[in-house]
CSV table of C-alpha atoms in Angstrom, one decimal:
chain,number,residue,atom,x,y,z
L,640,UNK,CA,63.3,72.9,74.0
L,641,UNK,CA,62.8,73.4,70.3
L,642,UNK,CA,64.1,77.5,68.9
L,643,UNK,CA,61.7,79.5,69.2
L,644,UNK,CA,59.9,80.1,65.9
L,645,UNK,CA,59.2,83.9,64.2
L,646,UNK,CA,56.1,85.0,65.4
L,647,UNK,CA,57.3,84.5,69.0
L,648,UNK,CA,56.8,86.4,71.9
L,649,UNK,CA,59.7,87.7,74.3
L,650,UNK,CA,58.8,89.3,77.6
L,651,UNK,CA,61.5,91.6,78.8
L,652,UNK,CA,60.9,92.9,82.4
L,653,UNK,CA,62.0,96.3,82.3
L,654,UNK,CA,61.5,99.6,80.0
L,655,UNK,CA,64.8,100.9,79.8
L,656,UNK,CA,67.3,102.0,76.8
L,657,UNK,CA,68.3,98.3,77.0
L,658,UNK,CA,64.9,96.9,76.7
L,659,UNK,CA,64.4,99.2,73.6
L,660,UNK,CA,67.5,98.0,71.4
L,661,UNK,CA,66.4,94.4,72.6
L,662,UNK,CA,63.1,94.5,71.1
L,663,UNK,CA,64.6,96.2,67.9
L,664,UNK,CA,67.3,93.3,67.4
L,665,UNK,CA,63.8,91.0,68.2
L,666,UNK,CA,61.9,92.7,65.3
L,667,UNK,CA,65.0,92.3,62.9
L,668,UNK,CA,64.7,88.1,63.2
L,669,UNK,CA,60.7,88.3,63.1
L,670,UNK,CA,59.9,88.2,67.3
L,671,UNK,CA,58.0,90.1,69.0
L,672,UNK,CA,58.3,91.5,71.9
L,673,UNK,CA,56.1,92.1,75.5
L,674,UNK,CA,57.7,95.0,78.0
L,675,UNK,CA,56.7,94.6,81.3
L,676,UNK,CA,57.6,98.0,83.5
L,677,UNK,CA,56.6,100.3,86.4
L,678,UNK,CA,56.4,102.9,84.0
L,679,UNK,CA,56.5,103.7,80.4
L,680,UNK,CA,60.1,104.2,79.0
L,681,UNK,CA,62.1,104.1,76.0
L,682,UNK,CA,61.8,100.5,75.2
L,683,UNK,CA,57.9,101.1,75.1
L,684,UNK,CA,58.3,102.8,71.8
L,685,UNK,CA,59.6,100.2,70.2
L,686,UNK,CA,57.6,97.1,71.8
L,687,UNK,CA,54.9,94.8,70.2
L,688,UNK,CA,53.1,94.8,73.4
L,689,UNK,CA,53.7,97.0,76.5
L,690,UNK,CA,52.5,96.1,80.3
L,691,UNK,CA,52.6,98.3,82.7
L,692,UNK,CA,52.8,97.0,86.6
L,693,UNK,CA,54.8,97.4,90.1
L,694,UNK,CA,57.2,94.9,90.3
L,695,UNK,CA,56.0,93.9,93.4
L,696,UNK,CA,52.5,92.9,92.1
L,697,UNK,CA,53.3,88.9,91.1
L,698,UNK,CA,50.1,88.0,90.0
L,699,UNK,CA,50.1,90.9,87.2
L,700,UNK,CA,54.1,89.3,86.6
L,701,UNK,CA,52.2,86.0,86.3
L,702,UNK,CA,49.8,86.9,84.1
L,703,UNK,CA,52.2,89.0,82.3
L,704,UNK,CA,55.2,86.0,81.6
L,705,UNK,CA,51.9,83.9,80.9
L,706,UNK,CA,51.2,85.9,77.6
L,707,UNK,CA,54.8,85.7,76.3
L,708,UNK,CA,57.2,81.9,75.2
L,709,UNK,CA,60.1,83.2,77.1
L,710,UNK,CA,61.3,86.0,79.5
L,711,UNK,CA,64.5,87.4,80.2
L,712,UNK,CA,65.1,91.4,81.8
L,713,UNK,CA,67.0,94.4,80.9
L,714,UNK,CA,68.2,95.2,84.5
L,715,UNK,CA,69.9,93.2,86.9
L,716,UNK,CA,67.6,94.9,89.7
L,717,UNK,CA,64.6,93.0,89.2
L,718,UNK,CA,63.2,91.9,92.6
L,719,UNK,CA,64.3,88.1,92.9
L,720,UNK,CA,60.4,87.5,93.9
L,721,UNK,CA,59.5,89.1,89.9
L,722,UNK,CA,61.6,86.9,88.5
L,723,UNK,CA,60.6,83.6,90.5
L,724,UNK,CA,57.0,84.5,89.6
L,725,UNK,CA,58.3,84.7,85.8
L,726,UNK,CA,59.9,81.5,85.9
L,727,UNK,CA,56.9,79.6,87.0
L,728,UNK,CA,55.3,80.2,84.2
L,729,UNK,CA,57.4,80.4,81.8
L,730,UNK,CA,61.4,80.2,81.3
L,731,UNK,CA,63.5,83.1,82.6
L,732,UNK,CA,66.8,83.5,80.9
L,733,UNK,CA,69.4,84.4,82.5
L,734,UNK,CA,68.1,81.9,85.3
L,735,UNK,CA,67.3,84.2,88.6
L,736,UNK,CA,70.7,83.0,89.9
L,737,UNK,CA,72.5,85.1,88.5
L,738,UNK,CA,70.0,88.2,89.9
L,739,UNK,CA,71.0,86.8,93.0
L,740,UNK,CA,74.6,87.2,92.4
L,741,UNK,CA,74.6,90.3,90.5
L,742,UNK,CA,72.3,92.1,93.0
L,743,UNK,CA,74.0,92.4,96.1
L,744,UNK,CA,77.9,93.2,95.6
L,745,UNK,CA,79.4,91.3,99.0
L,746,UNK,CA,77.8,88.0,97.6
L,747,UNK,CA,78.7,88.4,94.2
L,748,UNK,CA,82.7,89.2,95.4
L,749,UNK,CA,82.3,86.1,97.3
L,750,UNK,CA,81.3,84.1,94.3
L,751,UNK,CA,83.7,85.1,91.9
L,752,UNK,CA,86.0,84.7,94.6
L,753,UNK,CA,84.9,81.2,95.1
L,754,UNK,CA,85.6,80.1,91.9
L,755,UNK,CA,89.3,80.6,92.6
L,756,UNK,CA,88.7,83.9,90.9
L,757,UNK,CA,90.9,87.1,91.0
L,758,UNK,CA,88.9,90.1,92.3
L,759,UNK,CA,90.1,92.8,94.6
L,760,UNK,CA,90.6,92.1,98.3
L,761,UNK,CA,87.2,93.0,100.2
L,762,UNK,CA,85.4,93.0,103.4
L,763,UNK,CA,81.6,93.2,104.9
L,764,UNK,CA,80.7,96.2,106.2
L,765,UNK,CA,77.6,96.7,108.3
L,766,UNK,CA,78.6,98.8,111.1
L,767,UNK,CA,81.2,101.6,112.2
L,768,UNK,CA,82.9,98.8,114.2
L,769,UNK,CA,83.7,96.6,110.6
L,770,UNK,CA,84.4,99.4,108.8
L,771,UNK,CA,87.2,100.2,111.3
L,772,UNK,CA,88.7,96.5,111.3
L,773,UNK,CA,88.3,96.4,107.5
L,774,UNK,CA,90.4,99.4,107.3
L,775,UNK,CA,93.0,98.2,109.4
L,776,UNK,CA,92.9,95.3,107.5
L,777,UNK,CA,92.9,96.9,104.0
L,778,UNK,CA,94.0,100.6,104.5
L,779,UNK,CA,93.7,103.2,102.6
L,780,UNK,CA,93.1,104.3,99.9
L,781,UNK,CA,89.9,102.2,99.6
L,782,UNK,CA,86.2,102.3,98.7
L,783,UNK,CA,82.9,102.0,100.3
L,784,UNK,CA,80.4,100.7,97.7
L,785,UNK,CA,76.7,99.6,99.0
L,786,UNK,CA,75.9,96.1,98.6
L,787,UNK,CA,72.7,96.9,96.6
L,788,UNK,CA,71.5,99.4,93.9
L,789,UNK,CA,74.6,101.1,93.1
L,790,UNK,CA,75.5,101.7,89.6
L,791,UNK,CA,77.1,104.6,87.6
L,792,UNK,CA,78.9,105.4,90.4
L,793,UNK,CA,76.5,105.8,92.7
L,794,UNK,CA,76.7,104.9,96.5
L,795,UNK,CA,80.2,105.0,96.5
L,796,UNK,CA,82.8,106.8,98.8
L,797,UNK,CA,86.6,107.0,98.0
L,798,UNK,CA,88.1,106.8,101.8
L,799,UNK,CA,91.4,108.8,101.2
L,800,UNK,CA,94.8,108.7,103.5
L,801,UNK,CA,93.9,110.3,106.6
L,802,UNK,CA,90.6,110.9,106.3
L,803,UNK,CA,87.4,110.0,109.1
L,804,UNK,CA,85.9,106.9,107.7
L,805,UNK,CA,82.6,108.0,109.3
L,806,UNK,CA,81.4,110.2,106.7
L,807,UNK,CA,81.6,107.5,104.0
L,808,UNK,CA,79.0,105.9,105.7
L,809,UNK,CA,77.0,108.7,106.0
L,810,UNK,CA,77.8,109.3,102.3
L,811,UNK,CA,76.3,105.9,101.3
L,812,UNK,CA,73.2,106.1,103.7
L,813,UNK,CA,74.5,104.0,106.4
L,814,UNK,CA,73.6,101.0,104.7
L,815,UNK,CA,75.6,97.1,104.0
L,816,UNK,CA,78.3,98.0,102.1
L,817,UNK,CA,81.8,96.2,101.5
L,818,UNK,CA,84.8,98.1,101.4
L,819,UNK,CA,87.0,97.4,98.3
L,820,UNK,CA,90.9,97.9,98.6
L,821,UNK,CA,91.7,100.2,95.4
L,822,UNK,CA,93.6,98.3,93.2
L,823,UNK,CA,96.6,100.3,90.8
L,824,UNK,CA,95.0,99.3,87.3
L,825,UNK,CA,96.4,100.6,83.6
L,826,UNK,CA,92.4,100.7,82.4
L,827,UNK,CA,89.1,99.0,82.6
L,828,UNK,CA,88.1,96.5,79.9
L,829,UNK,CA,84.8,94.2,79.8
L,830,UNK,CA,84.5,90.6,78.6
L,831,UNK,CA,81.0,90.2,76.7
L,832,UNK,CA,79.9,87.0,75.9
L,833,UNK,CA,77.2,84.9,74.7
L,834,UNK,CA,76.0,81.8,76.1
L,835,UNK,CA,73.3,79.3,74.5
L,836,UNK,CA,71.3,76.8,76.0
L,837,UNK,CA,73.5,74.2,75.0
L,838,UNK,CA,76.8,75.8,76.9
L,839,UNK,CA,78.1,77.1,72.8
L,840,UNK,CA,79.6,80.3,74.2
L,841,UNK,CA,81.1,82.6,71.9
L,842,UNK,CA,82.9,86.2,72.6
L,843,UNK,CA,83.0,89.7,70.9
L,844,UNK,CA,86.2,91.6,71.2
L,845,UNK,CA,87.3,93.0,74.3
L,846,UNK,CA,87.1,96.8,74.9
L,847,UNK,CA,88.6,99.3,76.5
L,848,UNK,CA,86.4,101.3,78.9
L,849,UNK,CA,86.9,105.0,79.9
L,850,UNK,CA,85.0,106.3,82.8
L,851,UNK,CA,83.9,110.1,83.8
L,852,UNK,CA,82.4,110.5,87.3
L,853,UNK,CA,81.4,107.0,87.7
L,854,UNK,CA,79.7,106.9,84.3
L,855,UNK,CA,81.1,105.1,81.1
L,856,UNK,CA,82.2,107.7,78.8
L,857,UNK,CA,83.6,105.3,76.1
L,858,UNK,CA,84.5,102.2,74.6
L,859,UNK,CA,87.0,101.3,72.6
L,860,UNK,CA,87.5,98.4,70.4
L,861,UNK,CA,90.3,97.5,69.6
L,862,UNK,CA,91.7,98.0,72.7
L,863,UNK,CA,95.4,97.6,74.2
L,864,UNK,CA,95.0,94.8,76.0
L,865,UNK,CA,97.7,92.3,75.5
L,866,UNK,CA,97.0,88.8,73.6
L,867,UNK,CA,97.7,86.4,76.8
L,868,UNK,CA,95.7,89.0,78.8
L,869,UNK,CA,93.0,88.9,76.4
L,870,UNK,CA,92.5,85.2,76.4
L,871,UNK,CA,92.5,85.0,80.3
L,872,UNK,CA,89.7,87.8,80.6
L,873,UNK,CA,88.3,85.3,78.2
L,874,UNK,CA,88.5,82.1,80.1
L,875,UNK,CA,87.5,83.8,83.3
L,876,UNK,CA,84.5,85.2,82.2
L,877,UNK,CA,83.1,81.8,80.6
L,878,UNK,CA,84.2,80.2,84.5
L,879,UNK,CA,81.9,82.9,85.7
L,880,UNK,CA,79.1,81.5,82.8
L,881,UNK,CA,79.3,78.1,83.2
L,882,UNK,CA,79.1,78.4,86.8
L,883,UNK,CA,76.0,80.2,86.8
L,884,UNK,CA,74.4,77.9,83.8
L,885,UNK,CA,73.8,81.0,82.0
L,886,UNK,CA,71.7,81.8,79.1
L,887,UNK,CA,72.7,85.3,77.1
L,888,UNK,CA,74.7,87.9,76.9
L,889,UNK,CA,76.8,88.1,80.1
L,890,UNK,CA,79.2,91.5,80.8
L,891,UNK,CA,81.9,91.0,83.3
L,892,UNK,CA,84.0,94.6,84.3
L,893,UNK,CA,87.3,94.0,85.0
L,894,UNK,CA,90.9,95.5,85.5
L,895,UNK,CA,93.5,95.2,83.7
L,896,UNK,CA,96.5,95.5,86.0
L,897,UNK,CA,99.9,95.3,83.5
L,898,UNK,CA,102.1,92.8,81.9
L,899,UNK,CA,104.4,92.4,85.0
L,900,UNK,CA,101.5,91.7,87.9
L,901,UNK,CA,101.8,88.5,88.8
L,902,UNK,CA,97.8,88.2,87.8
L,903,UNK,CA,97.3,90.9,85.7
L,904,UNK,CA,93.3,90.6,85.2
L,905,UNK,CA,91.1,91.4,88.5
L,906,UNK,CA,87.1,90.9,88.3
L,907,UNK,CA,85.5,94.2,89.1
L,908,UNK,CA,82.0,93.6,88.6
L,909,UNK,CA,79.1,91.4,86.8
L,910,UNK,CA,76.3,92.6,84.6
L,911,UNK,CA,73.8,89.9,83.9
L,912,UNK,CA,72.8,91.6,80.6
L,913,UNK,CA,73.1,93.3,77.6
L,914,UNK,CA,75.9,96.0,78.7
L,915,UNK,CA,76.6,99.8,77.8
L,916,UNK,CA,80.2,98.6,76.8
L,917,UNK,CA,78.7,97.0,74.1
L,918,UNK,CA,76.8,99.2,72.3
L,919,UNK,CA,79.5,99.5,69.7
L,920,UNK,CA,78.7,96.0,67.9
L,921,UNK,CA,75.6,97.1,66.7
L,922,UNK,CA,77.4,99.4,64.1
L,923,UNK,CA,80.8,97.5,64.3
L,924,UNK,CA,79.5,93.9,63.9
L,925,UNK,CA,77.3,91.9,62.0
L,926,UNK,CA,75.2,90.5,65.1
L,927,UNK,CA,74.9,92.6,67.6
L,928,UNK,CA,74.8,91.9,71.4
L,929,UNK,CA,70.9,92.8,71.7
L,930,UNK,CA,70.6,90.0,69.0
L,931,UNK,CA,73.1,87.4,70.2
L,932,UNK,CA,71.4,87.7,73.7
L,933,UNK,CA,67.9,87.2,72.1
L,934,UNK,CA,69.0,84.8,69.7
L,935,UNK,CA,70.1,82.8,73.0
L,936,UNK,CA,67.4,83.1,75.3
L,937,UNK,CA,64.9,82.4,72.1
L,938,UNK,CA,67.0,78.9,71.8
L,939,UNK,CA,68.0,80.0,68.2
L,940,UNK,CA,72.0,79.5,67.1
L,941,UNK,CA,74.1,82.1,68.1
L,942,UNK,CA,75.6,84.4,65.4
L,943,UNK,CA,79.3,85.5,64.5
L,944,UNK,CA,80.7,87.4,67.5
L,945,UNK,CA,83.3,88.8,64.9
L,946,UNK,CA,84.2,92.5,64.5
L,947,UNK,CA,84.8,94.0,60.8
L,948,UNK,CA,85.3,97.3,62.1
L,949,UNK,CA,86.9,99.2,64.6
L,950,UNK,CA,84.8,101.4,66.6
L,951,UNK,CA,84.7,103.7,69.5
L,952,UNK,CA,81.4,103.9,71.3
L,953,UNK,CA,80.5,107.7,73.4
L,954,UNK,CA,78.2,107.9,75.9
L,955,UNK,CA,76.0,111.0,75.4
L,956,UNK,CA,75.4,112.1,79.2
L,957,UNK,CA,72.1,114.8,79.8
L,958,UNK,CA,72.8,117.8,77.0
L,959,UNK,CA,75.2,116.1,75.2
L,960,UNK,CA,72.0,115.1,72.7
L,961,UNK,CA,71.5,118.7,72.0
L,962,UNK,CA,74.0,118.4,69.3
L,963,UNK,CA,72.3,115.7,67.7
L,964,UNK,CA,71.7,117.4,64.5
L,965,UNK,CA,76.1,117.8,64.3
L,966,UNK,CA,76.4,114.3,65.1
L,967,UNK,CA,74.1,113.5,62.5
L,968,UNK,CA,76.1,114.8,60.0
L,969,UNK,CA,79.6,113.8,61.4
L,970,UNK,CA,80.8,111.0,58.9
L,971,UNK,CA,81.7,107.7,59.8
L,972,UNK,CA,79.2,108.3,63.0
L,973,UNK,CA,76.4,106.2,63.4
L,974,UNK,CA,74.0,107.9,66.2
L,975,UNK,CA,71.2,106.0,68.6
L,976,UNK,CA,69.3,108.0,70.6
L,977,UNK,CA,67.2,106.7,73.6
L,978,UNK,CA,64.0,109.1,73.0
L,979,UNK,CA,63.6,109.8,76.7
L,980,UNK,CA,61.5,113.1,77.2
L,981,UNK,CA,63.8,115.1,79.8
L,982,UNK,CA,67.6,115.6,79.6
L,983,UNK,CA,69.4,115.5,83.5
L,984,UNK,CA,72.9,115.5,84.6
L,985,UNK,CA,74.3,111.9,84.5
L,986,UNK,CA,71.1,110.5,82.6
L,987,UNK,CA,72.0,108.4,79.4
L,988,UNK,CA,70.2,109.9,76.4
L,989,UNK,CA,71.9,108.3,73.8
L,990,UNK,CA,75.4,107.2,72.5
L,991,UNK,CA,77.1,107.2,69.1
L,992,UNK,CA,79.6,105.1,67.5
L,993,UNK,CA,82.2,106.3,65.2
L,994,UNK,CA,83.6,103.6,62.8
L,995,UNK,CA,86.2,102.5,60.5
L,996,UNK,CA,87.1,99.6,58.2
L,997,UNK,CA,89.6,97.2,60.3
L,998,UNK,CA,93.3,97.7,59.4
């Protein structure tokens, strides 16, 4: 299929922050873009054209992907049967396989696991019964995560030494879950990459992630991690690509557990998307992630991946915003914020980058 010309439409399913900085990158390289959503958000300020629809209503998704050249999404939740509905009408990129992977957390453990993969050890949960045998088998400490919808720390219970599994099920709604042995990491970095339709993938730099009660707090880049460390983060996160034939930007969490573990990288967790950890390279880079990943699904060539300047990306988390007008005048600080209406605890309202020249 030929790059898509300026003057192009791209239908993102999904109205979020993401959505937003996706259709700006579009705008910049002369696309346009279509939002479909459930309801209006912050990427609806920005759109060419803005649809709103349940997710669950595929002839309106039909009708909708009909009007656009391509569609891709700005949330790995989109109900597989949205994206299927997409993709018969027009090309979905990412393909809805990796939805399927990303969405549930016990299937997506057993792919990357499948691929001869390092991720920590893990078992099905479903009932009281599995939860006790997993425990036996794993011990403690461990984690209950649900299979589906978590994010930002959410559904999630930290099983401690001693304690009565029972209320981490209550904690997480009694629903399929998998139960993660905790793994003894130095820090959290993410692989982000970019994919094209032709398998050219190319990589930005690898940052370091900080998280505060589930949430990312920040991201630094560059970050610690060791050369030989770096370049096997590397080559397991294009494994996970190729495997999935995937088209974009692909984010793949993952521990890094020291120089002296015998494998010191473990696969945490997939994001088949443009990703919080790299909202840094729109200030720090000269393509961005929200334009690599539309230059990719669009079919156009991908752009530098290269960093000219370091960078440490902050989250600003519900009232943090308030102090916009400070940040605004805080040099070397470059601030985006989200335009959403109401500030709430653990709600992402913005972020801002401080950045230097390279050294």
């Amino acid at each position: 299929m030929p790059a898509l010309p300026p003057g192009s439409t791209i239908g993102i399913l999904g109205g979020g922050q993401l959505g937003r900085m996706l259709a700006m990158a579009a705008a910049r390289l002369g696309l346009r873009c279509h939002v479909y959503s459930d309801a209006s958000g912050p990427a609806f300020d920005v759109a060419a054209e803005t649809t709103i629809g349940a997710f669950e209503d595929l002839g309106h998704i039909r009708a909708f992907a009909e009007r656009c050249d391509v569609v891709t999404y700005e949330f790995e939740n989109v109900p597989l049967g949205a994206a299927a509905a997409a993709a018969s009408m027009r090309p979905v990129r990412p393909g809805p396989r990796a939805l399927e992977v990303a969405q549930d957390r016990l299937v997506e453990k057993q792919f990357v696991a499948g691929l001869g993969l390092p991720v920590a050890p893990f078992a099905n949960v479903d009932t009281r019964a599995d939860l006790d045998d997993a425990l036996a088998t794993l011990g403690t400490p461990a984690i209950l995560k649900t299979c589906r919808l978590g994010y930002d720390g959410k559904g999630q219970a930290r099983i401690a030494d001693g304690a009565d599994p029972a209320w981490a099920l209550s904690a997480i709604g009694h629903r399929p879950a998998i139960l993660e042995g905790l793994v003894a990491f130095e820090y959290e970095v993410s692989v982000l990459l970019v994919r094209a339709l032709d398998g050219e993938t190319r990589f930005y730099d690898i940052p370091e992630n900080r998280h505060r009660e589930g949430i990312l707090a920040t991201s630094t880049v560059p970050s610690r991690l060791p050369p030989v460390a770096a370049e096997r983060a590397r080559q397991i996160a294009a494994r996970i690509a190729h495997a999935l034939d995937y088209v974009g930007v692909l984010a793949v969490e993952m521990f890094y557990l020291g120089a002296d573990a015998a494998e010191p990288i473990l696969v945490n967790e997939l994001a088949p998307r443009v990703h919080n950890s790299g909202h840094w390279t729109i200030d720090a880079c000269t393509v961005s992630q929200f334009e690599s990943h539309i230059r990719a699904v669009a079919g156009w060539p991908l752009g530098a991946t290269g960093r000219h300047s370091d960078a440490v990306m902050e989250n600003l988390i519900g009232h943090d915003a308030d102090h916009w007008a400070a940040l605004a005048a805080e040099p070397g600080t470059a601030l985006h914020l989200y335009g959403k209406n109401e500030a709430r605890p653990g709600r992402k309202m913005g972020h801002v980058t401080r950045v230097k020249a390279s050294g």
